[in-house]
Amino acid sequence: MQASRIASRVTAATAVAGTAVLALSAPAFAHVSVQPEGAAARGGYAVVDFKVPNERDNASTTKVEVTFPTDHPLASVMPEPIAGWNVKVTKSKLAKPLTMHGEKIDEAVSQVTWTAADGKGIQPGYFQKFPLSLGALPDNTDQLVFKTLQTYSDKEVVRWIEVPQAGQDEPENPAPVLQLSAATDGHGGSANAKDTSDKTGTAAAATDSGAHDTDTTARVLGIIGIVVGAAGVAYGVFAGRRRTA
């Protein structure tokens, strides 16, 4: 009888530890986001990545549509080829023409659409980065908002179009927001997006790697602590029984 009770308590302690481990390893809620490869300085050029996670267990992401801001139009947008995806860059006439490098620009990119060429797209449990070279970035704002539609293979469309507001909780489906830094030289930024990517890509990769390593270490330490705690509970149960016996 005593052995049965002890086994039950140990099993319960192990179950609690196991539940905590699962909670630690559960993926956090993710959404479509945009981050520069290095710096995105006002007035300059930059390479940015739209990161699109698949949040469904039974469908793949087959289309991503990024709408560009009309209040701060971008005349130069160049996508990087991605295996398995077709890309379409759509331009529209500007109500107010821009002047870039002494030339008058009367149209700008209004949308970029990626479509899975083979129908597979982004599978459950994975994410995909979609790089773009952008410029010239505006010099009169601190951020650019890119409202995005994410289409799944079952025809579901997730609308990432809610603009985050300072001082308020993050909306359920926030639009990707690119934060712009201060100009880095007399021209407001890097000479071109390629140079920006080459000079800052290594540093950005190192930062990403360090963040990943830190997160992994924290998870491992948390799991070890839980296992040690469970072992302590089991030892206490056995020790208590031995003393009463």
PDB file of C-alpha atoms in Angstrom:
ATOM      1  CA  MET A   1       0.000   0.000   0.000  1.00  0.00           C
ATOM      2  CA  GLN A   2       2.779   2.408   1.009  1.00  0.00           C
ATOM      3  CA  ALA A   3       4.738   1.601  -2.123  1.00  0.00           C
ATOM      4  CA  SER A   4       1.616   2.280  -4.202  1.00  0.00           C
ATOM      5  CA  ARG A   5       1.084   5.678  -2.561  1.00  0.00           C
ATOM      6  CA  ILE A   6       4.711   6.627  -3.027  1.00  0.00           C
ATOM      7  CA  ALA A   7       4.580   5.615  -6.697  1.00  0.00           C
ATOM      8  CA  SER A   8       1.423   7.706  -7.176  1.00  0.00           C
ATOM      9  CA  ARG A   9       3.034  10.790  -5.658  1.00  0.00           C
ATOM     10  CA  VAL A  10       6.178  10.391  -7.717  1.00  0.00           C
ATOM     11  CA  THR A  11       4.069   9.967 -10.860  1.00  0.00           C
ATOM     12  CA  ALA A  12       2.125  13.129 -10.028  1.00  0.00           C
ATOM     13  CA  ALA A  13       5.322  15.108  -9.464  1.00  0.00           C
ATOM     14  CA  THR A  14       6.744  13.858 -12.737  1.00  0.00           C
ATOM     15  CA  ALA A  15       3.546  14.806 -14.545  1.00  0.00           C
ATOM     16  CA  VAL A  16       3.732  18.373 -13.195  1.00  0.00           C
ATOM     17  CA  ALA A  17       7.342  18.641 -14.327  1.00  0.00           C
ATOM     18  CA  GLY A  18       6.426  17.257 -17.740  1.00  0.00           C
ATOM     19  CA  THR A  19       3.607  19.795 -18.145  1.00  0.00           C
ATOM     20  CA  ALA A  20       5.973  22.638 -17.295  1.00  0.00           C
ATOM     21  CA  VAL A  21       8.497  21.378 -19.843  1.00  0.00           C
ATOM     22  CA  LEU A  22       5.801  21.335 -22.510  1.00  0.00           C
ATOM     23  CA  ALA A  23       4.812  24.878 -21.590  1.00  0.00           C
ATOM     24  CA  LEU A  24       8.411  26.014 -21.972  1.00  0.00           C
ATOM     25  CA  SER A  25       8.793  24.366 -25.360  1.00  0.00           C
ATOM     26  CA  ALA A  26       5.424  25.565 -26.762  1.00  0.00           C
ATOM     27  CA  PRO A  27       5.942  28.071 -29.604  1.00  0.00           C
ATOM     28  CA  ALA A  28       5.059  31.701 -28.929  1.00  0.00           C
ATOM     29  CA  PHE A  29       2.393  33.433 -30.965  1.00  0.00           C
ATOM     30  CA  ALA A  30       3.979  34.896 -34.082  1.00  0.00           C
ATOM     31  CA  HIS A  31       2.835  37.254 -36.796  1.00  0.00           C
ATOM     32  CA  VAL A  32       4.091  38.747 -40.058  1.00  0.00           C
ATOM     33  CA  SER A  33       6.889  41.232 -39.378  1.00  0.00           C
ATOM     34  CA  VAL A  34       9.508  43.275 -41.233  1.00  0.00           C
ATOM     35  CA  GLN A  35      13.099  43.854 -40.150  1.00  0.00           C
ATOM     36  CA  PRO A  36      16.065  45.493 -41.920  1.00  0.00           C
ATOM     37  CA  GLU A  37      19.262  43.621 -42.651  1.00  0.00           C
ATOM     38  CA  GLY A  38      21.358  46.090 -40.724  1.00  0.00           C
ATOM     39  CA  ALA A  39      20.136  49.694 -40.636  1.00  0.00           C
ATOM     40  CA  ALA A  40      17.198  51.363 -42.357  1.00  0.00           C
ATOM     41  CA  ALA A  41      18.217  55.011 -42.234  1.00  0.00           C
ATOM     42  CA  ARG A  42      15.917  57.851 -43.219  1.00  0.00           C
ATOM     43  CA  GLY A  43      16.718  59.064 -46.728  1.00  0.00           C
ATOM     44  CA  GLY A  44      18.848  56.044 -47.552  1.00  0.00           C
ATOM     45  CA  TYR A  45      18.472  52.556 -49.011  1.00  0.00           C
ATOM     46  CA  ALA A  46      18.074  49.266 -47.162  1.00  0.00           C
ATOM     47  CA  VAL A  47      17.429  45.567 -47.588  1.00  0.00           C
ATOM     48  CA  VAL A  48      14.535  44.369 -45.441  1.00  0.00           C
ATOM     49  CA  ASP A  49      13.073  40.930 -44.747  1.00  0.00           C
ATOM     50  CA  PHE A  50       9.364  40.226 -44.428  1.00  0.00           C
ATOM     51  CA  LYS A  51       9.174  37.253 -42.060  1.00  0.00           C
ATOM     52  CA  VAL A  52       6.033  35.150 -42.582  1.00  0.00           C
ATOM     53  CA  PRO A  53       5.322  32.273 -40.159  1.00  0.00           C
ATOM     54  CA  ASN A  54       2.770  29.531 -40.818  1.00  0.00           C
ATOM     55  CA  GLU A  55       0.373  29.507 -37.861  1.00  0.00           C
ATOM     56  CA  ARG A  56      -1.849  26.684 -39.066  1.00  0.00           C
ATOM     57  CA  ASP A  57      -1.473  22.942 -38.459  1.00  0.00           C
ATOM     58  CA  ASN A  58      -3.381  21.728 -41.518  1.00  0.00           C
ATOM     59  CA  ALA A  59      -2.687  24.280 -44.259  1.00  0.00           C
ATOM     60  CA  SER A  60       0.290  25.944 -45.938  1.00  0.00           C
ATOM     61  CA  THR A  61       0.806  29.611 -46.791  1.00  0.00           C
ATOM     62  CA  THR A  62       0.592  29.986 -50.570  1.00  0.00           C
ATOM     63  CA  LYS A  63       0.418  33.757 -51.082  1.00  0.00           C
ATOM     64  CA  VAL A  64       1.759  36.880 -49.373  1.00  0.00           C
ATOM     65  CA  GLU A  65       0.603  40.356 -50.475  1.00  0.00           C
ATOM     66  CA  VAL A  66       2.414  43.392 -49.068  1.00  0.00           C
ATOM     67  CA  THR A  67       0.826  46.805 -49.634  1.00  0.00           C
ATOM     68  CA  PHE A  68       3.151  49.819 -49.635  1.00  0.00           C
ATOM     69  CA  PRO A  69       2.316  53.106 -47.900  1.00  0.00           C
ATOM     70  CA  THR A  70       0.881  55.802 -50.132  1.00  0.00           C
ATOM     71  CA  ASP A  71       1.763  58.655 -47.781  1.00  0.00           C
ATOM     72  CA  HIS A  72       5.481  57.816 -48.103  1.00  0.00           C
ATOM     73  CA  PRO A  73       5.888  56.189 -51.543  1.00  0.00           C
ATOM     74  CA  LEU A  74       8.986  54.229 -52.499  1.00  0.00           C
ATOM     75  CA  ALA A  75      10.155  54.530 -56.080  1.00  0.00           C
ATOM     76  CA  SER A  76      12.744  51.742 -55.963  1.00  0.00           C
ATOM     77  CA  VAL A  77      11.721  48.263 -54.807  1.00  0.00           C
ATOM     78  CA  MET A  78      13.634  45.188 -55.959  1.00  0.00           C
ATOM     79  CA  PRO A  79      12.798  41.640 -54.778  1.00  0.00           C
ATOM     80  CA  GLU A  80      15.346  38.882 -54.325  1.00  0.00           C
ATOM     81  CA  PRO A  81      14.548  35.633 -56.196  1.00  0.00           C
ATOM     82  CA  ILE A  82      13.261  32.883 -53.896  1.00  0.00           C
ATOM     83  CA  ALA A  83      13.176  29.265 -55.001  1.00  0.00           C
ATOM     84  CA  GLY A  84       9.625  27.950 -55.261  1.00  0.00           C
ATOM     85  CA  TRP A  85       8.008  31.401 -55.333  1.00  0.00           C
ATOM     86  CA  ASN A  86       6.856  33.780 -58.066  1.00  0.00           C
ATOM     87  CA  VAL A  87       6.965  37.495 -57.308  1.00  0.00           C
ATOM     88  CA  LYS A  88       5.030  40.387 -58.851  1.00  0.00           C
ATOM     89  CA  VAL A  89       5.822  44.071 -58.278  1.00  0.00           C
ATOM     90  CA  THR A  90       2.889  46.415 -58.933  1.00  0.00           C
ATOM     91  CA  LYS A  91       3.381  50.142 -59.536  1.00  0.00           C
ATOM     92  CA  SER A  92       0.842  52.957 -59.430  1.00  0.00           C
ATOM     93  CA  LYS A  93       0.787  56.593 -60.531  1.00  0.00           C
ATOM     94  CA  LEU A  94       1.599  59.120 -57.836  1.00  0.00           C
ATOM     95  CA  ALA A  95      -0.791  61.957 -57.098  1.00  0.00           C
ATOM     96  CA  LYS A  96       2.272  64.069 -56.286  1.00  0.00           C
ATOM     97  CA  PRO A  97       5.458  63.217 -58.256  1.00  0.00           C
ATOM     98  CA  LEU A  98       8.758  62.718 -56.425  1.00  0.00           C
ATOM     99  CA  THR A  99      12.212  64.040 -57.255  1.00  0.00           C
ATOM    100  CA  MET A 100      15.074  61.584 -56.775  1.00  0.00           C
ATOM    101  CA  HIS A 101      18.684  62.321 -57.754  1.00  0.00           C
ATOM    102  CA  GLY A 102      17.458  65.180 -59.887  1.00  0.00           C
ATOM    103  CA  GLU A 103      14.924  63.042 -61.748  1.00  0.00           C
ATOM    104  CA  LYS A 104      11.153  63.350 -61.576  1.00  0.00           C
ATOM    105  CA  ILE A 105       9.384  60.142 -60.499  1.00  0.00           C
ATOM    106  CA  ASP A 106       5.657  59.935 -61.225  1.00  0.00           C
ATOM    107  CA  GLU A 107       5.017  56.342 -60.108  1.00  0.00           C
ATOM    108  CA  ALA A 108       5.923  54.151 -57.149  1.00  0.00           C
ATOM    109  CA  VAL A 109       5.476  50.566 -55.999  1.00  0.00           C
ATOM    110  CA  SER A 110       2.054  50.009 -54.461  1.00  0.00           C
ATOM    111  CA  GLN A 111       2.207  46.255 -53.831  1.00  0.00           C
ATOM    112  CA  VAL A 112       4.491  43.224 -53.928  1.00  0.00           C
ATOM    113  CA  THR A 113       2.933  39.753 -54.171  1.00  0.00           C
ATOM    114  CA  TRP A 114       4.641  36.407 -53.657  1.00  0.00           C
ATOM    115  CA  THR A 115       2.826  33.266 -54.847  1.00  0.00           C
ATOM    116  CA  ALA A 116       3.986  29.687 -54.281  1.00  0.00           C
ATOM    117  CA  ALA A 117       5.032  28.367 -57.675  1.00  0.00           C
ATOM    118  CA  ASP A 118       4.686  24.691 -56.790  1.00  0.00           C
ATOM    119  CA  GLY A 119       1.662  25.024 -54.515  1.00  0.00           C
ATOM    120  CA  LYS A 120       3.611  23.906 -51.448  1.00  0.00           C
ATOM    121  CA  GLY A 121       4.399  27.308 -49.978  1.00  0.00           C
ATOM    122  CA  ILE A 122       5.244  27.631 -46.289  1.00  0.00           C
ATOM    123  CA  GLN A 123       4.465  24.358 -44.564  1.00  0.00           C
ATOM    124  CA  PRO A 124       3.086  24.084 -40.993  1.00  0.00           C
ATOM    125  CA  GLY A 125       5.804  24.620 -38.400  1.00  0.00           C
ATOM    126  CA  TYR A 126       7.982  26.747 -40.724  1.00  0.00           C
ATOM    127  CA  PHE A 127       8.494  30.366 -41.697  1.00  0.00           C
ATOM    128  CA  GLN A 128       9.833  32.101 -44.801  1.00  0.00           C
ATOM    129  CA  LYS A 129      11.740  35.359 -45.272  1.00  0.00           C
ATOM    130  CA  PHE A 130      10.962  37.531 -48.297  1.00  0.00           C
ATOM    131  CA  PRO A 131      13.802  40.063 -48.911  1.00  0.00           C
ATOM    132  CA  LEU A 132      13.324  43.407 -50.651  1.00  0.00           C
ATOM    133  CA  SER A 133      15.714  46.218 -51.521  1.00  0.00           C
ATOM    134  CA  LEU A 134      13.985  49.528 -50.746  1.00  0.00           C
ATOM    135  CA  GLY A 135      14.781  53.176 -51.433  1.00  0.00           C
ATOM    136  CA  ALA A 136      15.005  55.918 -51.132  1.00  0.00           C
ATOM    137  CA  LEU A 137      13.466  55.736 -47.673  1.00  0.00           C
ATOM    138  CA  PRO A 138      11.556  58.864 -46.606  1.00  0.00           C
ATOM    139  CA  ASP A 139      13.387  61.409 -44.460  1.00  0.00           C
ATOM    140  CA  ASN A 140      10.283  62.858 -42.783  1.00  0.00           C
ATOM    141  CA  THR A 141       8.968  59.886 -40.784  1.00  0.00           C
ATOM    142  CA  ASP A 142      10.208  57.384 -38.209  1.00  0.00           C
ATOM    143  CA  GLN A 143       8.348  54.360 -39.546  1.00  0.00           C
ATOM    144  CA  LEU A 144       6.671  52.745 -42.533  1.00  0.00           C
ATOM    145  CA  VAL A 145       3.567  50.558 -42.234  1.00  0.00           C
ATOM    146  CA  PHE A 146       3.129  47.654 -44.665  1.00  0.00           C
ATOM    147  CA  LYS A 147      -0.366  46.153 -44.479  1.00  0.00           C
ATOM    148  CA  THR A 148      -0.159  42.491 -45.473  1.00  0.00           C
ATOM    149  CA  LEU A 149      -2.499  39.679 -46.509  1.00  0.00           C
ATOM    150  CA  GLN A 150      -1.512  36.051 -45.866  1.00  0.00           C
ATOM    151  CA  THR A 151      -3.413  33.402 -47.845  1.00  0.00           C
ATOM    152  CA  TYR A 152      -3.463  29.720 -46.881  1.00  0.00           C
ATOM    153  CA  SER A 153      -3.993  26.669 -49.079  1.00  0.00           C
ATOM    154  CA  ASP A 154      -7.507  26.213 -47.650  1.00  0.00           C
ATOM    155  CA  LYS A 155      -8.411  29.728 -48.926  1.00  0.00           C
ATOM    156  CA  GLU A 156      -8.267  31.342 -45.495  1.00  0.00           C
ATOM    157  CA  VAL A 157      -6.962  34.921 -45.637  1.00  0.00           C
ATOM    158  CA  VAL A 158      -5.374  36.506 -42.563  1.00  0.00           C
ATOM    159  CA  ARG A 159      -5.349  40.317 -42.756  1.00  0.00           C
ATOM    160  CA  TRP A 160      -2.329  41.821 -40.989  1.00  0.00           C
ATOM    161  CA  ILE A 161      -3.593  45.392 -41.330  1.00  0.00           C
ATOM    162  CA  GLU A 162      -4.111  46.796 -37.831  1.00  0.00           C
ATOM    163  CA  VAL A 163      -1.727  49.675 -37.144  1.00  0.00           C
ATOM    164  CA  PRO A 164      -0.102  49.468 -33.680  1.00  0.00           C
ATOM    165  CA  GLN A 165      -0.633  52.596 -31.560  1.00  0.00           C
ATOM    166  CA  ALA A 166       1.845  53.938 -29.013  1.00  0.00           C
ATOM    167  CA  GLY A 167       0.759  53.338 -25.445  1.00  0.00           C
ATOM    168  CA  GLN A 168      -1.805  50.706 -26.405  1.00  0.00           C
ATOM    169  CA  ASP A 169      -1.756  46.917 -26.410  1.00  0.00           C
ATOM    170  CA  GLU A 170      -0.645  45.246 -29.612  1.00  0.00           C
ATOM    171  CA  PRO A 171      -3.655  44.538 -31.852  1.00  0.00           C
ATOM    172  CA  GLU A 172      -4.652  40.985 -32.705  1.00  0.00           C
ATOM    173  CA  ASN A 173      -3.475  41.241 -36.320  1.00  0.00           C
ATOM    174  CA  PRO A 174      -0.787  43.967 -36.366  1.00  0.00           C
ATOM    175  CA  ALA A 175       0.563  45.268 -39.655  1.00  0.00           C
ATOM    176  CA  PRO A 176       4.334  44.943 -40.175  1.00  0.00           C
ATOM    177  CA  VAL A 177       6.071  48.197 -39.203  1.00  0.00           C
ATOM    178  CA  LEU A 178       9.576  49.159 -40.353  1.00  0.00           C
ATOM    179  CA  GLN A 179      11.312  51.484 -37.890  1.00  0.00           C
ATOM    180  CA  LEU A 180      13.632  54.023 -39.511  1.00  0.00           C
ATOM    181  CA  SER A 181      16.819  55.236 -37.875  1.00  0.00           C
ATOM    182  CA  ALA A 182      18.478  58.619 -38.168  1.00  0.00           C
ATOM    183  CA  ALA A 183      20.393  59.434 -41.334  1.00  0.00           C
ATOM    184  CA  THR A 184      23.969  58.123 -41.214  1.00  0.00           C
ATOM    185  CA  ASP A 185      25.665  60.494 -43.684  1.00  0.00           C
ATOM    186  CA  GLY A 186      25.121  63.601 -45.780  1.00  0.00           C
ATOM    187  CA  HIS A 187      22.954  61.676 -48.227  1.00  0.00           C
ATOM    188  CA  GLY A 188      20.660  60.331 -45.538  1.00  0.00           C
ATOM    189  CA  GLY A 189      21.905  56.747 -45.620  1.00  0.00           C
ATOM    190  CA  SER A 190      23.893  54.147 -47.521  1.00  0.00           C
ATOM    191  CA  ALA A 191      24.792  54.737 -51.140  1.00  0.00           C
ATOM    192  CA  ASN A 192      22.836  51.660 -52.171  1.00  0.00           C
ATOM    193  CA  ALA A 193      21.018  48.728 -50.640  1.00  0.00           C
ATOM    194  CA  LYS A 194      23.641  46.201 -51.699  1.00  0.00           C
ATOM    195  CA  ASP A 195      26.383  47.998 -49.792  1.00  0.00           C
ATOM    196  CA  THR A 196      24.122  48.223 -46.744  1.00  0.00           C
ATOM    197  CA  SER A 197      23.417  44.514 -46.890  1.00  0.00           C
ATOM    198  CA  ASP A 198      27.074  43.533 -47.379  1.00  0.00           C
ATOM    199  CA  LYS A 199      28.379  45.688 -44.533  1.00  0.00           C
ATOM    200  CA  THR A 200      25.697  44.915 -41.977  1.00  0.00           C
ATOM    201  CA  GLY A 201      24.542  41.421 -42.887  1.00  0.00           C
ATOM    202  CA  THR A 202      27.290  39.710 -40.886  1.00  0.00           C
ATOM    203  CA  ALA A 203      26.555  41.760 -37.763  1.00  0.00           C
ATOM    204  CA  ALA A 204      22.842  41.123 -38.073  1.00  0.00           C
ATOM    205  CA  ALA A 205      23.435  37.387 -38.436  1.00  0.00           C
ATOM    206  CA  ALA A 206      25.647  37.391 -35.358  1.00  0.00           C
ATOM    207  CA  THR A 207      22.980  39.229 -33.384  1.00  0.00           C
ATOM    208  CA  ASP A 208      20.301  36.766 -34.473  1.00  0.00           C
ATOM    209  CA  SER A 209      22.575  33.848 -33.576  1.00  0.00           C
ATOM    210  CA  GLY A 210      23.329  35.292 -30.140  1.00  0.00           C
ATOM    211  CA  ALA A 211      19.650  35.859 -29.405  1.00  0.00           C
ATOM    212  CA  HIS A 212      18.861  32.291 -30.460  1.00  0.00           C
ATOM    213  CA  ASP A 213      21.656  30.879 -28.288  1.00  0.00           C
ATOM    214  CA  THR A 214      20.470  32.895 -25.284  1.00  0.00           C
ATOM    215  CA  ASP A 215      16.900  31.712 -25.725  1.00  0.00           C
ATOM    216  CA  THR A 216      18.008  28.084 -26.071  1.00  0.00           C
ATOM    217  CA  THR A 217      20.188  28.307 -22.957  1.00  0.00           C
ATOM    218  CA  ALA A 218      17.326  29.783 -20.933  1.00  0.00           C
ATOM    219  CA  ARG A 219      15.009  26.978 -22.008  1.00  0.00           C
ATOM    220  CA  VAL A 220      17.554  24.280 -21.180  1.00  0.00           C
ATOM    221  CA  LEU A 221      18.228  25.760 -17.735  1.00  0.00           C
ATOM    222  CA  GLY A 222      14.496  26.007 -17.079  1.00  0.00           C
ATOM    223  CA  ILE A 223      13.958  22.363 -18.013  1.00  0.00           C
ATOM    224  CA  ILE A 224      16.898  21.247 -15.860  1.00  0.00           C
ATOM    225  CA  GLY A 225      15.472  23.181 -12.919  1.00  0.00           C
ATOM    226  CA  ILE A 226      12.092  21.521 -13.309  1.00  0.00           C
ATOM    227  CA  VAL A 227      13.594  18.034 -13.531  1.00  0.00           C
ATOM    228  CA  VAL A 228      15.754  18.684 -10.453  1.00  0.00           C
ATOM    229  CA  GLY A 229      12.696  19.988  -8.595  1.00  0.00           C
ATOM    230  CA  ALA A 230      10.712  16.876  -9.475  1.00  0.00           C
ATOM    231  CA  ALA A 231      13.550  14.662  -8.316  1.00  0.00           C
ATOM    232  CA  GLY A 232      13.646  16.592  -5.035  1.00  0.00           C
ATOM    233  CA  VAL A 233       9.933  16.022  -4.482  1.00  0.00           C
ATOM    234  CA  ALA A 234      10.345  12.311  -5.131  1.00  0.00           C
ATOM    235  CA  TYR A 235      13.301  12.118  -2.755  1.00  0.00           C
ATOM    236  CA  GLY A 236      11.346  13.955  -0.058  1.00  0.00           C
ATOM    237  CA  VAL A 237       8.458  11.524  -0.357  1.00  0.00           C
ATOM    238  CA  PHE A 238      10.754   8.520  -0.018  1.00  0.00           C
ATOM    239  CA  ALA A 239      12.710  10.046   2.872  1.00  0.00           C
ATOM    240  CA  GLY A 240       9.508  10.924   4.719  1.00  0.00           C
ATOM    241  CA  ARG A 241       8.221   7.392   4.363  1.00  0.00           C
ATOM    242  CA  ARG A 242      11.477   5.931   5.613  1.00  0.00           C
ATOM    243  CA  ARG A 243      11.432   8.106   8.741  1.00  0.00           C
ATOM    244  CA  THR A 244       7.798   7.165   9.606  1.00  0.00           C
ATOM    245  CA  ALA A 245       8.574   3.516   9.013  1.00  0.00           C
TER     246      ALA A 245
END
